[in-house]
């Protein structure tokens, strides 16, 4: 995954960033039913052409079924899609079949893609006619050809309900897809996701405590000039990021309509707020925030740390609008509770 600095550059330039970094590959998508909502999931795993063994998947993504919009990105180390916990040292055997040429494999993949699009139209329906059930059997047969056997357990982990349904609906209940014959390994695929645009910006990174570990959170928001007013802009946070504080890498990305950072669940259509710039004090507030991050959530702070806290509060609360402040507070309620109490702490 890209670093936060690279993503920030994408914010400014509008170029976006790739979910699939070099040296990795992404699985095919599989349908999933989540809270009565149809989505699709895929995992990302290390892959080097020519090698037959590598580490297990390290991240997974969710996208909407109809519009194919990215809904979530999650590192397995933080939340795995498999039961039993994440083992970063687990190895996967990507044994390559010698029976297929690259051209044959490509044709099988194209056929697989066509069948998958048809299956999506009636996925999870319990009563299927003979033609639809036959299509499911073709789908299973193609997976035997284009998906390495060692990866099938991870496909089943992405969406157990889908594979349970497809085996039942295709009349193959009891069959073990994990025992599929190994086959030709797909070349790395890159799926570009335009998360950021020219009128998209990112909030300050706010410290957040997660299972005893430090993380940072920020929301992404659309920002357009309001021509009816001189300085306000139109703001609508639509997604949010979580950053690993130690590595600076993105550990999670979610659209708010998939998983919200707000417990209230209220999503306005936008609000007019004053300019989001800190009027020339950007370096000051970022420097203060950097120092606060080193002492965040401590029960007592030194005089130097207290001065950084007071400086950040002076700039932040003095310039941030009431409307935007609410979104920041919902990102990390515990941090703002600590921040408001920290001014009176003594080391």
Short mmCIF file of C-alpha atoms in Angstrom, two decimals:
data_model
loop_
_atom_site.label_atom_id
_atom_site.label_comp_id
_atom_site.label_asym_id
_atom_site.label_seq_id
_atom_site.Cartn_x
_atom_site.Cartn_y
_atom_site.Cartn_z
CA UNK A 1 0.00 0.00 0.00
CA UNK A 2 1.18 3.55 -0.63
CA UNK A 3 2.50 5.69 2.20
CA UNK A 4 0.39 8.54 3.54
CA UNK A 5 2.78 11.01 1.88
CA UNK A 6 2.14 9.42 -1.51
CA UNK A 7 -1.60 9.39 -0.92
CA UNK A 8 -1.49 13.03 0.15
CA UNK A 9 0.27 13.82 -3.12
CA UNK A 10 -2.52 11.97 -4.91
CA UNK A 11 -4.99 14.18 -3.05
CA UNK A 12 -3.33 17.32 -4.37
CA UNK A 13 -2.79 16.10 -7.91
CA UNK A 14 -6.03 14.17 -8.37
CA UNK A 15 -4.15 11.20 -9.85
CA UNK A 16 -5.36 8.73 -7.21
CA UNK A 17 -3.35 5.65 -6.19
CA UNK A 18 -3.18 1.94 -6.89
CA UNK A 19 -4.54 -0.56 -4.40
CA UNK A 20 -2.24 -3.24 -5.82
CA UNK A 21 1.45 -2.34 -5.37
CA UNK A 22 4.30 -3.83 -7.44
CA UNK A 23 5.21 -7.40 -6.54
CA UNK A 24 1.67 -8.36 -5.62
CA UNK A 25 -1.41 -9.75 -7.32
CA UNK A 26 -5.13 -9.54 -6.67
CA UNK A 27 -7.53 -12.43 -6.65
CA UNK A 28 -10.72 -12.63 -8.68
CA UNK A 29 -13.72 -11.06 -6.98
CA UNK A 30 -16.33 -13.23 -5.29
CA UNK A 31 -19.84 -12.17 -4.19
CA UNK A 32 -20.64 -11.69 -0.53
CA UNK A 33 -23.84 -10.92 1.39
CA UNK A 34 -23.30 -8.41 4.19
CA UNK A 35 -26.27 -7.25 6.26
CA UNK A 36 -28.62 -7.92 3.38
CA UNK A 37 -26.38 -6.04 0.95
CA UNK A 38 -24.58 -7.59 -2.03
CA UNK A 39 -20.88 -6.76 -2.25
CA UNK A 40 -17.77 -8.29 -3.81
CA UNK A 41 -14.51 -9.19 -2.12
CA UNK A 42 -10.98 -9.88 -3.32
CA UNK A 43 -7.68 -10.49 -1.53
CA UNK A 44 -4.19 -9.17 -2.32
CA UNK A 45 -1.14 -11.38 -2.00
CA UNK A 46 2.61 -11.24 -2.72
CA UNK A 47 3.46 -12.60 -6.13
CA UNK A 48 6.57 -12.68 -8.30
CA UNK A 49 6.32 -14.14 -11.81
CA UNK A 50 8.24 -17.38 -12.09
CA UNK A 51 8.08 -18.25 -8.41
CA UNK A 52 5.84 -21.05 -7.16
CA UNK A 53 5.79 -20.23 -3.45
CA UNK A 54 5.05 -17.07 -1.50
CA UNK A 55 3.37 -15.63 1.58
CA UNK A 56 -0.35 -15.77 2.18
CA UNK A 57 -2.70 -12.82 1.33
CA UNK A 58 -1.89 -9.70 3.34
CA UNK A 59 -4.90 -7.45 2.56
CA UNK A 60 -8.43 -7.55 1.17
CA UNK A 61 -10.89 -5.15 -0.42
CA UNK A 62 -14.64 -4.80 -0.71
CA UNK A 63 -16.49 -3.11 -3.55
CA UNK A 64 -20.16 -2.54 -4.34
CA UNK A 65 -21.74 -5.12 -6.62
CA UNK A 66 -23.45 -2.83 -9.13
CA UNK A 67 -21.20 0.23 -9.50
CA UNK A 68 -17.95 -1.58 -8.61
CA UNK A 69 -17.04 1.30 -6.27
CA UNK A 70 -14.39 0.69 -3.65
CA UNK A 71 -16.05 0.37 -0.24
CA UNK A 72 -13.21 -0.81 1.98
CA UNK A 73 -9.55 -1.75 2.09
CA UNK A 74 -8.30 -3.74 5.07
CA UNK A 75 -4.91 -5.14 6.05
CA UNK A 76 -5.16 -8.73 7.28
CA UNK A 77 -2.84 -7.94 10.19
CA UNK A 78 -5.50 -5.59 11.57
CA UNK A 79 -8.59 -7.58 10.61
CA UNK A 80 -8.34 -10.82 8.72
CA UNK A 81 -11.04 -12.20 6.43
CA UNK A 82 -10.14 -15.74 7.54
CA UNK A 83 -11.09 -17.38 10.81
CA UNK A 84 -8.29 -18.47 13.11
CA UNK A 85 -6.15 -15.33 13.08
CA UNK A 86 -3.52 -13.90 10.75
CA UNK A 87 -0.13 -15.58 10.44
CA UNK A 88 2.18 -13.35 8.34
CA UNK A 89 4.69 -16.20 7.99
CA UNK A 90 2.20 -18.63 6.45
CA UNK A 91 3.35 -19.80 3.04
CA UNK A 92 1.31 -20.61 -0.05
CA UNK A 93 2.42 -22.99 -2.78
CA UNK A 94 1.65 -21.38 -6.16
CA UNK A 95 2.40 -24.53 -8.12
CA UNK A 96 2.20 -23.71 -11.81
CA UNK A 97 0.50 -26.13 -14.17
CA UNK A 98 2.56 -27.09 -17.23
CA UNK A 99 -0.51 -28.10 -19.22
CA UNK A 100 -1.62 -24.59 -20.25
CA UNK A 101 -0.05 -22.05 -22.54
CA UNK A 102 -0.38 -18.36 -21.73
CA UNK A 103 -2.84 -17.98 -24.61
CA UNK A 104 -5.02 -20.83 -23.34
CA UNK A 105 -5.00 -19.41 -19.85
CA UNK A 106 -6.05 -15.99 -21.18
CA UNK A 107 -9.00 -17.52 -23.03
CA UNK A 108 -10.10 -19.40 -19.92
CA UNK A 109 -9.97 -16.15 -17.92
CA UNK A 110 -12.13 -14.34 -20.47
CA UNK A 111 -14.70 -17.15 -20.36
CA UNK A 112 -14.59 -17.11 -16.57
CA UNK A 113 -15.23 -13.35 -16.53
CA UNK A 114 -18.27 -13.70 -18.82
CA UNK A 115 -19.78 -16.47 -16.70
CA UNK A 116 -19.13 -14.57 -13.49
CA UNK A 117 -21.05 -11.54 -14.79
CA UNK A 118 -24.03 -13.82 -15.49
CA UNK A 119 -23.86 -15.48 -12.08
CA UNK A 120 -23.92 -12.08 -10.38
CA UNK A 121 -27.43 -11.56 -11.76
CA UNK A 122 -28.91 -14.40 -9.69
CA UNK A 123 -26.34 -15.02 -6.95
CA UNK A 124 -27.80 -16.49 -3.71
CA UNK A 125 -31.14 -17.37 -5.33
CA UNK A 126 -32.26 -20.75 -4.00
CA UNK A 127 -34.35 -22.00 -6.92
CA UNK A 128 -32.48 -22.16 -10.21
CA UNK A 129 -33.43 -23.67 -13.55
CA UNK A 130 -31.21 -26.22 -15.27
CA UNK A 131 -29.42 -23.64 -17.40
CA UNK A 132 -28.39 -21.49 -14.41
CA UNK A 133 -27.26 -24.54 -12.41
CA UNK A 134 -25.22 -25.67 -15.42
CA UNK A 135 -23.55 -22.25 -15.55
CA UNK A 136 -22.52 -22.65 -11.92
CA UNK A 137 -20.93 -26.00 -12.71
CA UNK A 138 -19.02 -24.35 -15.55
CA UNK A 139 -17.88 -21.68 -13.10
CA UNK A 140 -16.54 -24.34 -10.74
CA UNK A 141 -14.80 -26.17 -13.58
CA UNK A 142 -13.08 -22.97 -14.68
CA UNK A 143 -11.88 -22.25 -11.14
CA UNK A 144 -10.22 -25.66 -11.20
CA UNK A 145 -8.25 -24.48 -14.21
CA UNK A 146 -7.32 -20.87 -13.43
CA UNK A 147 -7.03 -20.76 -9.61
CA UNK A 148 -4.12 -22.53 -7.83
CA UNK A 149 -5.36 -25.10 -5.32
CA UNK A 150 -3.40 -23.48 -2.48
CA UNK A 151 -5.32 -20.24 -2.94
CA UNK A 152 -8.78 -21.79 -2.89
CA UNK A 153 -8.95 -21.89 0.89
CA UNK A 154 -8.54 -18.10 0.86
CA UNK A 155 -11.28 -17.69 -1.73
CA UNK A 156 -13.60 -19.69 0.52
CA UNK A 157 -12.50 -17.53 3.46
CA UNK A 158 -13.50 -14.37 1.55
CA UNK A 159 -17.11 -15.52 1.25
CA UNK A 160 -17.99 -18.88 2.85
CA UNK A 161 -21.69 -18.29 2.16
CA UNK A 162 -21.05 -17.89 -1.58
CA UNK A 163 -19.15 -21.15 -1.93
CA UNK A 164 -21.66 -22.96 0.24
CA UNK A 165 -24.46 -21.62 -1.99
CA UNK A 166 -22.74 -22.38 -5.28
CA UNK A 167 -21.95 -25.98 -4.33
CA UNK A 168 -25.53 -26.50 -3.18
CA UNK A 169 -27.13 -24.72 -6.15
CA UNK A 170 -24.89 -26.52 -8.66
CA UNK A 171 -25.73 -29.91 -7.13
CA UNK A 172 -22.21 -30.44 -5.77
CA UNK A 173 -22.91 -30.28 -2.05
CA UNK A 174 -20.10 -31.88 -0.12
CA UNK A 175 -17.43 -31.26 -2.75
CA UNK A 176 -14.23 -29.72 -1.48
CA UNK A 177 -13.14 -26.79 -3.63
CA UNK A 178 -9.96 -26.59 -1.58
CA UNK A 179 -8.87 -29.87 -3.21
CA UNK A 180 -8.90 -28.40 -6.71
CA UNK A 181 -6.10 -29.33 -9.08
CA UNK A 182 -3.35 -26.69 -9.20
CA UNK A 183 -3.07 -24.65 -12.36
CA UNK A 184 -1.38 -21.84 -14.23
CA UNK A 185 -0.77 -18.81 -12.01
CA UNK A 186 -2.25 -15.50 -13.08
CA UNK A 187 0.06 -12.63 -13.82
CA UNK A 188 -0.20 -9.69 -11.40
CA UNK A 189 -3.22 -7.54 -12.12
CA UNK A 190 -3.38 -3.86 -11.29
CA UNK A 191 -6.73 -2.34 -10.41
CA UNK A 192 -6.57 1.45 -10.37
CA UNK A 193 -9.04 3.06 -8.01
CA UNK A 194 -9.61 6.78 -8.36
CA UNK A 195 -10.19 7.57 -4.71
CA UNK A 196 -9.21 11.22 -4.96
CA UNK A 197 -10.17 13.96 -7.36
CA UNK A 198 -9.36 17.59 -8.04
CA UNK A 199 -12.01 18.80 -5.60
CA UNK A 200 -11.14 16.27 -2.88
CA UNK A 201 -9.04 17.02 0.18
CA UNK A 202 -7.99 15.25 3.36
CA UNK A 203 -8.35 16.30 6.97
CA UNK A 204 -5.52 16.45 9.51
CA UNK A 205 -4.36 13.05 10.76
CA UNK A 206 -5.79 12.62 14.25
CA UNK A 207 -4.31 10.12 16.78
CA UNK A 208 -6.49 7.14 17.63
CA UNK A 209 -5.95 4.32 20.10
CA UNK A 210 -6.77 0.88 18.75
CA UNK A 211 -6.35 -2.24 20.88
CA UNK A 212 -3.56 -0.55 22.84
CA UNK A 213 -1.72 0.54 19.68
CA UNK A 214 -1.50 3.99 18.18
CA UNK A 215 -3.02 4.72 14.80
CA UNK A 216 -4.03 7.86 12.92
CA UNK A 217 -7.32 8.65 11.23
CA UNK A 218 -8.36 11.18 8.61
CA UNK A 219 -11.47 11.74 6.54
CA UNK A 220 -11.68 12.59 2.86
CA UNK A 221 -14.14 15.26 1.82
CA UNK A 222 -15.37 16.94 -1.31
CA UNK A 223 -14.76 20.65 -1.34
CA UNK A 224 -16.24 23.07 -3.83
CA UNK A 225 -16.29 26.83 -3.78
CA UNK A 226 -19.67 28.28 -2.95
CA UNK A 227 -20.13 31.10 -5.44
CA UNK A 228 -23.01 32.56 -3.44
CA UNK A 229 -20.70 33.34 -0.52
CA UNK A 230 -17.21 34.85 -0.42
CA UNK A 231 -15.18 32.35 1.62
CA UNK A 232 -17.24 29.28 2.60
CA UNK A 233 -16.90 26.00 0.75
CA UNK A 234 -19.19 23.02 0.43
CA UNK A 235 -17.99 20.06 2.48
CA UNK A 236 -19.09 16.43 2.57
CA UNK A 237 -16.84 13.79 4.19
CA UNK A 238 -17.42 10.70 2.08
CA UNK A 239 -14.66 8.31 3.16
CA UNK A 240 -11.99 7.83 5.81
CA UNK A 241 -8.53 6.35 6.25
CA UNK A 242 -6.68 4.66 9.07
CA UNK A 243 -2.87 4.86 9.11
CA UNK A 244 -0.41 2.65 10.98
CA UNK A 245 1.51 5.14 13.12
CA UNK A 246 4.72 3.11 13.11
CA UNK A 247 5.01 2.44 9.37
CA UNK A 248 3.00 5.35 7.94
CA UNK A 249 1.14 2.87 5.72
CA UNK A 250 -2.59 2.78 5.12
CA UNK A 251 -4.12 -0.05 7.17
CA UNK A 252 -7.73 0.67 6.24
CA UNK A 253 -9.90 2.67 3.84
CA UNK A 254 -13.69 2.81 4.01
CA UNK A 255 -16.48 4.62 2.22
CA UNK A 256 -18.79 6.10 4.85
CA UNK A 257 -21.84 4.46 3.32
CA UNK A 258 -20.14 1.09 3.89
CA UNK A 259 -18.64 1.64 7.34
CA UNK A 260 -18.93 5.02 9.05
CA UNK A 261 -16.57 6.55 11.58
CA UNK A 262 -19.52 8.28 13.20
CA UNK A 263 -21.52 6.36 15.79
CA UNK A 264 -24.53 8.59 15.12
CA UNK A 265 -24.75 7.38 11.53
CA UNK A 266 -26.01 10.80 10.42
CA UNK A 267 -24.88 11.81 6.94
CA UNK A 268 -25.81 15.28 5.83
CA UNK A 269 -25.82 16.31 2.19
CA UNK A 270 -23.16 18.93 2.91
CA UNK A 271 -22.69 22.10 4.90
CA UNK A 272 -21.19 25.51 4.20
CA UNK A 273 -18.13 26.15 6.35
CA UNK A 274 -15.35 28.74 6.42
CA UNK A 275 -12.15 28.19 4.46
CA UNK A 276 -10.30 25.05 5.58
CA UNK A 277 -6.82 26.57 5.43
CA UNK A 278 -5.08 27.58 8.64
CA UNK A 279 -4.10 30.91 7.09
CA UNK A 280 -0.34 30.51 6.98
CA UNK A 281 -0.06 28.53 10.23
CA UNK A 282 -0.02 25.10 8.60
CA UNK A 283 3.58 24.37 9.63
CA UNK A 284 2.86 25.39 13.22
CA UNK A 285 -0.16 23.18 13.64
CA UNK A 286 1.47 20.20 11.90
CA UNK A 287 4.59 20.55 14.06
CA UNK A 288 2.47 20.76 17.22
CA UNK A 289 0.38 17.79 16.10
CA UNK A 290 3.55 15.77 15.48
CA UNK A 291 4.73 16.41 19.03
CA UNK A 292 1.28 15.64 20.45
CA UNK A 293 1.30 12.30 18.64
CA UNK A 294 4.36 11.30 20.69
CA UNK A 295 2.57 11.88 23.99
CA UNK A 296 -1.07 11.25 23.06
CA UNK A 297 -3.17 9.52 25.73
CA UNK A 298 -0.47 9.83 28.41
CA UNK A 299 -1.85 10.33 31.92
CA UNK A 300 0.65 13.12 32.54
CA UNK A 301 2.67 15.33 30.22
CA UNK A 302 5.85 17.40 30.50
CA UNK A 303 5.84 21.19 30.32
CA UNK A 304 7.16 21.04 26.74
CA UNK A 305 4.43 18.59 25.72
CA UNK A 306 1.84 20.76 27.43
CA UNK A 307 3.01 23.80 25.42
CA UNK A 308 2.60 21.83 22.18
CA UNK A 309 -0.90 20.83 23.25
CA UNK A 310 -1.85 24.41 24.08
CA UNK A 311 -0.45 25.67 20.75
CA UNK A 312 -2.37 23.04 18.79
CA UNK A 313 -5.59 23.84 20.67
CA UNK A 314 -5.14 27.57 20.10
CA UNK A 315 -4.75 27.18 16.34
CA UNK A 316 -7.17 24.29 15.85
CA UNK A 317 -10.10 25.50 17.94
CA UNK A 318 -9.50 29.10 16.91
CA UNK A 319 -9.73 28.43 13.18
CA UNK A 320 -11.78 25.30 12.68
CA UNK A 321 -15.49 25.72 12.10
CA UNK A 322 -18.11 24.20 14.40
CA UNK A 323 -19.48 22.14 11.51
CA UNK A 324 -16.11 20.61 10.63
CA UNK A 325 -15.09 20.15 14.27
CA UNK A 326 -17.87 17.62 14.69
CA UNK A 327 -16.36 15.34 12.05
CA UNK A 328 -12.93 15.51 13.69
CA UNK A 329 -14.40 14.64 17.07
CA UNK A 330 -16.22 11.65 15.60
CA UNK A 331 -12.96 10.35 14.09
CA UNK A 332 -11.40 9.91 17.53
CA UNK A 333 -13.64 10.85 20.51
CA UNK A 334 -11.09 9.51 23.00
CA UNK A 335 -8.36 11.77 21.62
CA UNK A 336 -10.41 14.95 21.88
CA UNK A 337 -11.48 14.03 25.41
CA UNK A 338 -7.81 13.59 26.32
CA UNK A 339 -6.84 16.79 24.46
CA UNK A 340 -9.35 18.93 26.33
CA UNK A 341 -8.13 17.53 29.67
CA UNK A 342 -4.41 17.63 28.82
CA UNK A 343 -4.12 21.42 29.16
CA UNK A 344 -4.43 21.09 32.91
CA UNK A 345 -1.97 18.19 33.26
CA UNK A 346 1.44 18.60 34.81
CA UNK A 347 4.43 16.31 34.32
#
